[in-house]
mmCIF file of C-alpha atoms in Angstrom:
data_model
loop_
_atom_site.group_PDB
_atom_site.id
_atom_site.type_symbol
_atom_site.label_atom_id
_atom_site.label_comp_id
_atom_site.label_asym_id
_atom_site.label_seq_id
_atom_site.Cartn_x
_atom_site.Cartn_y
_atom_site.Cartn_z
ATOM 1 C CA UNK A 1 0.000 0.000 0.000
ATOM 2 C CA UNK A 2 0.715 3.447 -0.189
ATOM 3 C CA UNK A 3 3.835 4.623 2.416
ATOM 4 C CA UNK A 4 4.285 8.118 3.286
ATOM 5 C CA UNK A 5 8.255 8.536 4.967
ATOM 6 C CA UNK A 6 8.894 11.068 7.404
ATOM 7 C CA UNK A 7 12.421 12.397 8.304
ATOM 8 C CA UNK A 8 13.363 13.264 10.822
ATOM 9 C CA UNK A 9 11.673 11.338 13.722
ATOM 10 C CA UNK A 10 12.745 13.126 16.706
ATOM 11 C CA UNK A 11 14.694 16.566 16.680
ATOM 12 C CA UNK A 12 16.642 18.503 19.794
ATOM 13 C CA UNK A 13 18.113 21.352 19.022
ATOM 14 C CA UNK A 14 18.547 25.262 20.442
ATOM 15 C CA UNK A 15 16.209 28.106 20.584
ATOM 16 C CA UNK A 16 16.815 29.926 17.333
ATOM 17 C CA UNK A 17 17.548 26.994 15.169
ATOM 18 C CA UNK A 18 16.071 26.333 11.766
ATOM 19 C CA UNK A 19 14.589 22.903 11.570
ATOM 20 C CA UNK A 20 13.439 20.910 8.042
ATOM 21 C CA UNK A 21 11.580 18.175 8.387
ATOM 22 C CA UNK A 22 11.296 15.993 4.964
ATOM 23 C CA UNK A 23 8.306 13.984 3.713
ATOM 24 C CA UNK A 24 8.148 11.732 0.922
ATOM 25 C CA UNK A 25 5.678 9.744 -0.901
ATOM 26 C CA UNK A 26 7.479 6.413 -1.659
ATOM 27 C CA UNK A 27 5.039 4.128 -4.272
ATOM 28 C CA UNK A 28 2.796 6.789 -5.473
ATOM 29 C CA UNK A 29 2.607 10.698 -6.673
ATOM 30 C CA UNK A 30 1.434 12.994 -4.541
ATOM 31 C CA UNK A 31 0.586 16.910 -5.793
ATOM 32 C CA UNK A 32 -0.539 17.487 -2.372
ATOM 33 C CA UNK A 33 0.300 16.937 1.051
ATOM 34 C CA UNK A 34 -0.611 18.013 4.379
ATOM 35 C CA UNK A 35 1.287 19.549 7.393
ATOM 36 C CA UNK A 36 0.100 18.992 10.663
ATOM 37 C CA UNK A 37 0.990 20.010 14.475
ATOM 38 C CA UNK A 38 -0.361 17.921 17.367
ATOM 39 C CA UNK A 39 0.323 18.895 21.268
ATOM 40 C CA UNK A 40 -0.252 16.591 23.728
ATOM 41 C CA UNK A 41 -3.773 15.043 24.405
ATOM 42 C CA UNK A 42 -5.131 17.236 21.060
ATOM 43 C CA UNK A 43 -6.584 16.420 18.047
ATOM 44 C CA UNK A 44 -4.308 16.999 14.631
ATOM 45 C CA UNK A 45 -4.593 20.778 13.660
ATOM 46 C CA UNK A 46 -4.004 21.516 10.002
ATOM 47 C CA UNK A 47 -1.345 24.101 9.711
ATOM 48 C CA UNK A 48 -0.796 24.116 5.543
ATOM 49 C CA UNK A 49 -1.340 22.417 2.383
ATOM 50 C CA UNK A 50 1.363 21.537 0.516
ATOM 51 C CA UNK A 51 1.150 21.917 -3.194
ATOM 52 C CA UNK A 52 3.827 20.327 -5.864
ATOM 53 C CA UNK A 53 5.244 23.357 -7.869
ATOM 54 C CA UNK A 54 3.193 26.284 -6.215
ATOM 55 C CA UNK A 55 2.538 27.941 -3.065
ATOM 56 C CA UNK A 56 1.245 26.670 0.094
ATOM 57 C CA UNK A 57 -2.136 27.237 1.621
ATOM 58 C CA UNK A 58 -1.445 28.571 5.249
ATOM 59 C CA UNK A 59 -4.189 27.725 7.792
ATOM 60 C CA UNK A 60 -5.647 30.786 9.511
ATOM 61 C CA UNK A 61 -2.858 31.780 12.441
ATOM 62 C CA UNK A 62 -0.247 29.656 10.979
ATOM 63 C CA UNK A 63 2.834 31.961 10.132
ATOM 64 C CA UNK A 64 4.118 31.108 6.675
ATOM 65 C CA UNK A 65 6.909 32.831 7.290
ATOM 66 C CA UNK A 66 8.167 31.015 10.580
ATOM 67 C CA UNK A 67 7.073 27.957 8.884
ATOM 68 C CA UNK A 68 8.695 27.769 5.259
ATOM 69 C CA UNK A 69 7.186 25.341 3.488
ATOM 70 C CA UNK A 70 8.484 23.588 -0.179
ATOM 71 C CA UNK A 71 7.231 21.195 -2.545
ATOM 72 C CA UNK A 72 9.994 21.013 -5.104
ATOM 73 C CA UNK A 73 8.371 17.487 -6.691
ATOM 74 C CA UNK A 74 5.356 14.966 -6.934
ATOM 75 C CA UNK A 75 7.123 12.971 -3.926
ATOM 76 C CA UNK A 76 8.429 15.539 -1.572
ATOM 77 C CA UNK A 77 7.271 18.229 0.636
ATOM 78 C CA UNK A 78 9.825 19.876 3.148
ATOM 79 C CA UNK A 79 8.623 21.677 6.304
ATOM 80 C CA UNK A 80 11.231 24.340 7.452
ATOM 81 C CA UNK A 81 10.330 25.997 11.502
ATOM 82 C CA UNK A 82 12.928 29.063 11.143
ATOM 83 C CA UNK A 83 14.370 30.189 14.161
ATOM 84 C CA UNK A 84 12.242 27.709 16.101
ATOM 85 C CA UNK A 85 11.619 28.890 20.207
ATOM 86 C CA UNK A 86 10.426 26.213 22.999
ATOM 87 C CA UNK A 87 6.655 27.353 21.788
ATOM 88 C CA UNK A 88 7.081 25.500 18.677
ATOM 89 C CA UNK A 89 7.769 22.059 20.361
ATOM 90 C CA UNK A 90 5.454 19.546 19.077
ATOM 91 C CA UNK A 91 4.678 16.487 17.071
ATOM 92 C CA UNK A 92 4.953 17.889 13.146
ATOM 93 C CA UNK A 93 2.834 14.884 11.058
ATOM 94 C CA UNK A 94 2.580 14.859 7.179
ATOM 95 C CA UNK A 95 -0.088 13.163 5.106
ATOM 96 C CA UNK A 96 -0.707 13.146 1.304
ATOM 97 C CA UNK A 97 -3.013 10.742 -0.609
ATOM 98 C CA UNK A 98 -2.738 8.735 -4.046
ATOM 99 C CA UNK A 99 -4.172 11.206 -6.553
ATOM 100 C CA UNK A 100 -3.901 8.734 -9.649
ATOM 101 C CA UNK A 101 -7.603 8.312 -9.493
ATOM 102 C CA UNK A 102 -7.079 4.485 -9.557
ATOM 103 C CA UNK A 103 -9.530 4.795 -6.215
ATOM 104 C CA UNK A 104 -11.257 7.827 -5.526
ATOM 105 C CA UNK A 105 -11.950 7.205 -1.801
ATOM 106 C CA UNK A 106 -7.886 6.612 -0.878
ATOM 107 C CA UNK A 107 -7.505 7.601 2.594
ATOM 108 C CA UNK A 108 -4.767 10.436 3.535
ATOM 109 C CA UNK A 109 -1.234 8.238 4.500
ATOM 110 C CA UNK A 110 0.438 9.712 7.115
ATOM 111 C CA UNK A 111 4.369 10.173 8.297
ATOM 112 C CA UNK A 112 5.643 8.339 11.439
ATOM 113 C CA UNK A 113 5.804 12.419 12.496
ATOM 114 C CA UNK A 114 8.563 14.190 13.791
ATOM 115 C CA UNK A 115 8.809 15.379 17.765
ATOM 116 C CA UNK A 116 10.632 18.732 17.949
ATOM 117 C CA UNK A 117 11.887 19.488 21.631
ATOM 118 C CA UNK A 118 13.285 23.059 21.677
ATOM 119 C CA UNK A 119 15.638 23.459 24.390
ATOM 120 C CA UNK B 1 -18.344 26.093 8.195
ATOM 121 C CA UNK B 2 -16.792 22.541 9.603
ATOM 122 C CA UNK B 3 -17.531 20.967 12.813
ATOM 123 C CA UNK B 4 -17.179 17.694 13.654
ATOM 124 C CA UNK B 5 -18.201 15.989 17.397
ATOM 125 C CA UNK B 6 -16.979 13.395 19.241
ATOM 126 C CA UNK B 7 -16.258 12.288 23.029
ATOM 127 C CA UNK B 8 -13.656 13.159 24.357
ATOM 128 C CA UNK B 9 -12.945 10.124 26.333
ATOM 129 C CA UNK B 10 -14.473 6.451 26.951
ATOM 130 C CA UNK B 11 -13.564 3.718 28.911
ATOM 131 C CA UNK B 12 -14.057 -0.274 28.247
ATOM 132 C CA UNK B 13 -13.377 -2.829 29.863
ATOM 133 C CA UNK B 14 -11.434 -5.431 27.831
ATOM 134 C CA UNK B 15 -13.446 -8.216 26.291
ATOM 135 C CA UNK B 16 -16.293 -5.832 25.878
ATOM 136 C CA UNK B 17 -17.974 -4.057 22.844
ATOM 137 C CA UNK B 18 -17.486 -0.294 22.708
ATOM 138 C CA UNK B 19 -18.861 2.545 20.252
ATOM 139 C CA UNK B 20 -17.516 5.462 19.484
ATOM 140 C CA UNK B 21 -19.715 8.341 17.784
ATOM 141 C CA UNK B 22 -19.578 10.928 15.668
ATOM 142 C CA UNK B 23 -21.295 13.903 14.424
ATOM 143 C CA UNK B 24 -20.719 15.857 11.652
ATOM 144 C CA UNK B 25 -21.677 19.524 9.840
ATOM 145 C CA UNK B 26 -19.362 20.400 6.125
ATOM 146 C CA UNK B 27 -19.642 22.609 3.630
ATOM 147 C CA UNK B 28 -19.269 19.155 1.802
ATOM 148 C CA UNK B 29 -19.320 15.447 2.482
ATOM 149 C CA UNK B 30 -17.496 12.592 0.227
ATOM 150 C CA UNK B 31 -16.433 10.347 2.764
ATOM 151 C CA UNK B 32 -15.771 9.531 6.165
ATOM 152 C CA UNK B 33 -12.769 8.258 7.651
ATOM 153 C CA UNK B 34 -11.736 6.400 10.925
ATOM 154 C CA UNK B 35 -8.156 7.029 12.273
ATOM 155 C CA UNK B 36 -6.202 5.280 15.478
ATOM 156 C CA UNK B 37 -3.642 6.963 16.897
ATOM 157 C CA UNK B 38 -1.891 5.918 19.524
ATOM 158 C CA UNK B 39 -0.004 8.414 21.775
ATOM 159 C CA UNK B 40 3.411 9.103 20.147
ATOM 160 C CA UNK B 41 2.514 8.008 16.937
ATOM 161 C CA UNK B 42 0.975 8.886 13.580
ATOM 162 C CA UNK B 43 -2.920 8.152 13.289
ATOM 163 C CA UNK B 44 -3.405 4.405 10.806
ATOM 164 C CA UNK B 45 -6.085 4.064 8.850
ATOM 165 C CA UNK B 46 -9.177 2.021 9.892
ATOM 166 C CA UNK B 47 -12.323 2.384 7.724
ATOM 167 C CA UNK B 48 -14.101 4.626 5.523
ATOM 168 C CA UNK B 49 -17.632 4.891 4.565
ATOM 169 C CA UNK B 50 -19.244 6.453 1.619
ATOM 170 C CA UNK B 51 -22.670 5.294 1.730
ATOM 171 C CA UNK B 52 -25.446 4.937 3.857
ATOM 172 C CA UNK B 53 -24.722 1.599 5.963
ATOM 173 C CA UNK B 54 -22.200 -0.341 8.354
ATOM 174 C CA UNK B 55 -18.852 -1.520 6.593
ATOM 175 C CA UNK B 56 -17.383 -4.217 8.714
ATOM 176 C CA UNK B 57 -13.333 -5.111 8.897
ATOM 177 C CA UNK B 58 -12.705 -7.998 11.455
ATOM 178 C CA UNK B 59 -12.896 -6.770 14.924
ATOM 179 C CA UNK B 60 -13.546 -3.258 13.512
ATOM 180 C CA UNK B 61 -16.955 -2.094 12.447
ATOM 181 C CA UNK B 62 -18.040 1.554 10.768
ATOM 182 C CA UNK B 63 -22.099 3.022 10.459
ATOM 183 C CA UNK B 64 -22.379 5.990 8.486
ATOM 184 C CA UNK B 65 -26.236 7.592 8.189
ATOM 185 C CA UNK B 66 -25.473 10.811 5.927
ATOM 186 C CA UNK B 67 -28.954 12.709 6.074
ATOM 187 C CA UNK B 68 -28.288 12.200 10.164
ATOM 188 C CA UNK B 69 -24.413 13.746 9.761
ATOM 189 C CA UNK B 70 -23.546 10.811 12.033
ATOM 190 C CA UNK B 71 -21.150 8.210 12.085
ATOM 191 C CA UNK B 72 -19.832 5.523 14.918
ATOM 192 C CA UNK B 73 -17.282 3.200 14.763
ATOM 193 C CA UNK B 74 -17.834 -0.252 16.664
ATOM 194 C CA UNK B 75 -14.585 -2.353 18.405
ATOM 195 C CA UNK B 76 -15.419 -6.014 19.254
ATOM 196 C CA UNK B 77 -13.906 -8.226 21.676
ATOM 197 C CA UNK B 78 -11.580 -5.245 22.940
ATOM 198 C CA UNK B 79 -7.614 -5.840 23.682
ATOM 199 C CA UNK B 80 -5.343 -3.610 25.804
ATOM 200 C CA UNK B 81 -3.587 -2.828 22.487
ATOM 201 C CA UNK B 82 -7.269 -0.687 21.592
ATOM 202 C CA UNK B 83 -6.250 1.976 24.155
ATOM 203 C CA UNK B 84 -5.709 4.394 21.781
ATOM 204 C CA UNK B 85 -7.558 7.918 20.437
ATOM 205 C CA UNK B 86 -9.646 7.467 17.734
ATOM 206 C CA UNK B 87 -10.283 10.397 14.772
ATOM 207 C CA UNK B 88 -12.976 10.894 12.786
ATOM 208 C CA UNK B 89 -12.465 12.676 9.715
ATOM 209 C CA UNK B 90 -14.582 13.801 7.107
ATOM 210 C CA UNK B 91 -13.290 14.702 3.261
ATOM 211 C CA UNK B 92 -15.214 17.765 1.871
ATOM 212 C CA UNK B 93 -16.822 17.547 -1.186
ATOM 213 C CA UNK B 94 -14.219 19.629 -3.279
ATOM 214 C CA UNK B 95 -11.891 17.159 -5.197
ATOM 215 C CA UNK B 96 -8.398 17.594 -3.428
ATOM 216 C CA UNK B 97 -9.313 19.324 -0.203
ATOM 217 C CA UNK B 98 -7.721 18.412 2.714
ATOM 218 C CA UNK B 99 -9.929 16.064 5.478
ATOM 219 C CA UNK B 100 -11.572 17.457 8.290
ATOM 220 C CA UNK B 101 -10.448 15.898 11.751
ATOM 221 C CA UNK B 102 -12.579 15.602 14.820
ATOM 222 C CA UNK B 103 -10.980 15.955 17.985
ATOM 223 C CA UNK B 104 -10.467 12.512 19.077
ATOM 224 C CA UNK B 105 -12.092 10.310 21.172
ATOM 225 C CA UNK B 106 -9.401 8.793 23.772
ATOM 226 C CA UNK B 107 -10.703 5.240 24.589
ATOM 227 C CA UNK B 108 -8.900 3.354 27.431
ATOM 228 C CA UNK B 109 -9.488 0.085 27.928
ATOM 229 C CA UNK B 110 -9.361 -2.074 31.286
ATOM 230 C CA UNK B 111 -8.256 -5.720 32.336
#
């Protein structure tokens, strides 16, 4: 089935560190893919869309500046959280979904995720 | 607007039968989804539903009625392992839109 690979898994770094966090589509094309922040003991908030060869689609209070976000090809969507402060610790997720049209009603696949601690 | 309902937490005792509900209101429907997440990890993929009607996988079990905007999801013969939050999610109408998540309903289950 489809497999959606999520790199890095867990990230410690400093206050004031940029941080890019890679996902990948591995057996199938994705033009879109979704970004995602979950805090503890909450549901998954959408923070962007991620669209191959154009700009994202920022969720209202998301800062698309703080959070850079590229999606250079049909398998790969990078999340960048520039100068990063402890308020930005979280679990970062990514989803994206078979497109080919093979099956209209393809779930989302999601990323193992990525915990960022910022010290 | 989007809104989608469920409990925020359940408890089962294992062995038992538990359902989990949810409510929806979109701009659009074309699906709902069933997620498990558990904590620390990304949310799997359990069922979807389309239609009107229950679609059944193993243990798992998933009734959508769409002119009610409700949906539950039905675990059988519950394991420890089931502790887990379950997400409802609902895909808009609109051909590429992202899903809609509910807020998760955390179910705990008991020896």
């Amino acid at each position: 089935g489809a497999v959606v690979s999520q790199h890095p898994s867990w990230v410690i770094c400093k206050s004031g560190t940029s941080v890019k966090i890679e996902c990948r589509s591995l057996d199938f094309q994705a033009t879109t893919m979704f970004w995602y922040r979950q805090f503890p003991k909450q549901s998954l908030m959408l923070m962007a869309t991620s669209n191959e060869g154009s700009k994202a689609t920022y969720e209202q209070g998301v800062e698309k500046d703080k959070f850079l976000i590229n999606h250079a090809s049909l398998t790969l969507s990078t999340l960048t959280v520039t100068s990063a402060h402890p308020e930005d610790s979280s679990f970062y997720i990514c989803s994206a979904r078979d497109w080919t049209g093979r099956d209209s009603n393809q779930p989302q696949h999601f990323g193992d995720g990525t915990r960022l601690s910022i010290l | 607007g989007q809104n989608i309902d469920q409990p925020t937490e359940m408890t089962a005792t294992e062995g038992a039968i538990v359902q989990i509900n949810c409510t929806y209101q979109t701009s659009g429907f074309n699906g709902l989804f069933w997620y498990q997440q558990h904590a620390g990890e990304a949310p799997t993929f359990l069922s979807y539903n389309v239609l009107d009607g229950l679609e059944e996988k193993g243990r798992f079990s998933s009734f959508l009625s769409r002119s009610k905007g409700y949906s539950y999801l039905l675990l059988k013969e519950l394991q420890m392992k089931d502790s887990a939050s379950y997400l409802c999610a609902v895909r808009p109408h609109n051909y590429g839109q992202n899903f809609v998540f509910g807020p998760g309903t955390r179910l705990s289950v008991l020896p």
